[in-house]
């Protein structure tokens, strides 16, 4: 928790790299203790340890973009290198690169999403900045209002 402050007071800097490392590990960017996720790719509304709000996050499709960027830059050179060196039949390519691509993507997507949410938190993007005039997204676990 950050100390109380009066309006107009400068917000304290947040350590971007420490926050992103915590997010990469699936931990709260604020305290590093509570889990950032409530499911594989569902970000929790609040940290269970320090109660920091996460429902402001808007990672959107940035995690998928970075996963494609990284996995593509790992797998494509390997495909080319194996093709140039051994020219194996296509079934060998398929049985190597499809599982590798899917596996790498599944391994990377949660840490990358955690790091992106933590980056948004550290830079006080969207609702993570209490002074932001942007309307705040509603937490997903609020009770449903029925008439
Ligand atoms: Zn926390």
Coordinates of C-alpha atoms and ligand atoms in Angstrom, one line a residue:
X1 CA 0.0 0.0 0.0
X2 CA 1.2 3.5 -0.8
X3 CA 1.0 6.3 1.8
X4 CA -1.9 8.6 1.8
X5 CA -1.4 11.7 -0.2
X6 CA -3.2 14.9 -0.9
X7 CA -4.5 15.8 -4.4
X8 CA -1.9 17.3 -6.8
X9 CA 1.0 15.6 -4.9
X10 CA 3.4 13.8 -7.2
X11 CA 3.0 10.0 -7.2
X12 CA 6.1 8.0 -6.2
X13 CA 8.1 6.3 -8.9
X14 CA 7.7 2.6 -9.3
X15 CA 10.5 0.2 -10.1
X16 CA 9.6 -0.9 -13.6
X17 CA 12.1 -3.9 -13.9
X18 CA 11.3 -5.2 -10.4
X19 CA 7.6 -5.0 -11.2
X20 CA 8.0 -6.7 -14.5
X21 CA 10.1 -9.5 -13.0
X22 CA 7.4 -10.1 -10.4
X23 CA 4.7 -10.1 -13.1
X24 CA 6.8 -12.5 -15.2
X25 CA 6.8 -14.9 -12.2
X26 CA 3.0 -14.5 -11.9
X27 CA 3.3 -12.5 -8.7
X28 CA 1.8 -9.1 -7.7
X29 CA 3.9 -6.3 -9.1
X30 CA 3.4 -4.3 -5.9
X31 CA 4.3 -6.8 -3.1
X32 CA 5.6 -9.8 -5.0
X33 CA 3.7 -12.2 -2.7
X34 CA 0.1 -12.6 -4.0
X35 CA -0.8 -14.3 -7.2
X36 CA -1.4 -12.0 -10.2
X37 CA -3.6 -14.6 -11.9
X38 CA -6.8 -16.3 -10.8
X39 CA -6.6 -18.7 -13.8
X40 CA -4.1 -19.4 -16.6
X41 CA -4.6 -16.1 -18.3
X42 CA -7.3 -14.5 -16.1
X43 CA -5.8 -11.6 -14.1
X44 CA -7.1 -11.5 -10.5
X45 CA -9.2 -8.4 -9.6
X46 CA -7.0 -7.7 -6.5
X47 CA -3.8 -9.1 -5.0
X48 CA -4.8 -11.6 -2.3
X49 CA -1.8 -10.5 -0.1
X50 CA -1.7 -6.6 -0.4
X51 CA -5.1 -5.9 -2.0
X52 CA -3.6 -3.9 -4.9
X53 CA -6.2 -3.6 -7.6
X54 CA -5.4 -5.3 -10.9
X55 CA -8.8 -5.0 -12.6
X56 CA -7.6 -1.9 -14.4
X57 CA -5.2 -4.0 -16.6
X58 CA -5.7 -3.8 -20.3
X59 CA -3.1 -6.1 -21.7
X60 CA -5.6 -7.0 -24.5
X61 CA -3.7 -8.7 -27.3
X62 CA -0.2 -7.5 -26.5
X63 CA 0.8 -10.8 -24.8
X64 CA -0.2 -12.7 -27.9
X65 CA 1.7 -10.2 -30.1
X66 CA 4.9 -10.6 -28.1
X67 CA 4.6 -14.4 -28.0
X68 CA 4.2 -14.5 -31.8
X69 CA 7.2 -12.1 -32.1
X70 CA 9.5 -14.1 -29.8
X71 CA 8.4 -17.6 -30.9
X72 CA 8.6 -16.7 -34.5
X73 CA 12.2 -15.3 -34.1
X74 CA 13.2 -18.6 -32.3
X75 CA 11.4 -21.2 -34.5
X76 CA 11.8 -19.7 -38.0
X77 CA 15.7 -19.6 -38.0
X78 CA 15.7 -23.2 -36.6
X79 CA 13.4 -24.3 -39.4
X80 CA 15.7 -22.7 -42.0
X81 CA 18.9 -24.0 -40.4
X82 CA 17.5 -27.6 -40.3
X83 CA 16.2 -27.4 -43.9
X84 CA 19.6 -26.0 -45.1
X85 CA 21.7 -28.6 -43.2
X86 CA 19.6 -31.7 -43.6
X87 CA 16.7 -31.1 -46.0
X88 CA 14.5 -33.6 -44.1
X89 CA 11.1 -34.7 -45.4
X90 CA 8.1 -32.5 -44.5
X91 CA 6.8 -34.9 -41.9
X92 CA 10.0 -34.4 -39.9
X93 CA 9.5 -30.6 -40.1
X94 CA 5.9 -30.9 -39.0
X95 CA 6.7 -33.2 -36.1
X96 CA 9.4 -30.9 -34.9
X97 CA 8.1 -27.4 -35.3
X98 CA 4.4 -27.7 -34.5
X99 CA 5.0 -29.1 -31.0
X100 CA 7.8 -26.7 -30.4
X101 CA 5.8 -23.7 -31.5
X102 CA 2.7 -24.7 -29.4
X103 CA 4.9 -25.6 -26.4
X104 CA 6.9 -22.4 -26.5
X105 CA 3.8 -20.3 -26.9
X106 CA 2.1 -22.0 -23.9
X107 CA 5.2 -21.6 -21.7
X108 CA 5.7 -17.9 -22.6
X109 CA 2.2 -16.5 -22.7
X110 CA 1.5 -16.3 -19.0
X111 CA 4.9 -14.8 -18.0
X112 CA 4.6 -12.2 -20.8
X113 CA 1.1 -11.3 -19.9
X114 CA 2.2 -10.9 -16.2
X115 CA 5.1 -8.7 -17.3
X116 CA 2.8 -6.5 -19.4
X117 CA 0.2 -6.1 -16.6
X118 CA 3.1 -5.2 -14.3
X119 CA 4.5 -2.7 -16.8
X120 CA 1.0 -1.0 -17.0
X121 CA 1.0 -1.0 -13.2
X122 CA 4.5 0.4 -12.9
X123 CA 3.8 3.1 -15.5
X124 CA 0.4 3.9 -13.9
X125 CA -1.3 3.3 -17.2
X126 CA -5.1 3.3 -17.5
X127 CA -6.8 2.9 -14.2
X128 CA -3.5 2.2 -12.3
X129 CA -3.2 6.0 -12.1
X130 CA -5.6 7.4 -9.6
X131 CA -5.3 10.8 -11.2
X132 CA -6.2 9.5 -14.6
X133 CA -9.5 10.9 -16.0
X134 CA -10.0 7.7 -18.0
X135 CA -13.1 5.9 -16.9
X136 CA -12.2 2.8 -14.8
X137 CA -13.2 -0.7 -16.0
X138 CA -15.6 -2.4 -13.6
X139 CA -14.1 -5.4 -11.7
X140 CA -15.3 -8.7 -13.2
X141 CA -16.4 -10.3 -9.9
X142 CA -18.9 -7.7 -9.0
X143 CA -22.4 -9.2 -8.2
X144 CA -24.7 -9.1 -11.2
X145 CA -27.6 -6.7 -10.8
X146 CA -30.9 -8.3 -11.7
X147 CA -34.3 -6.6 -11.9
Ligands
LIG1 ZN1 0.3 -7.7 -3.7

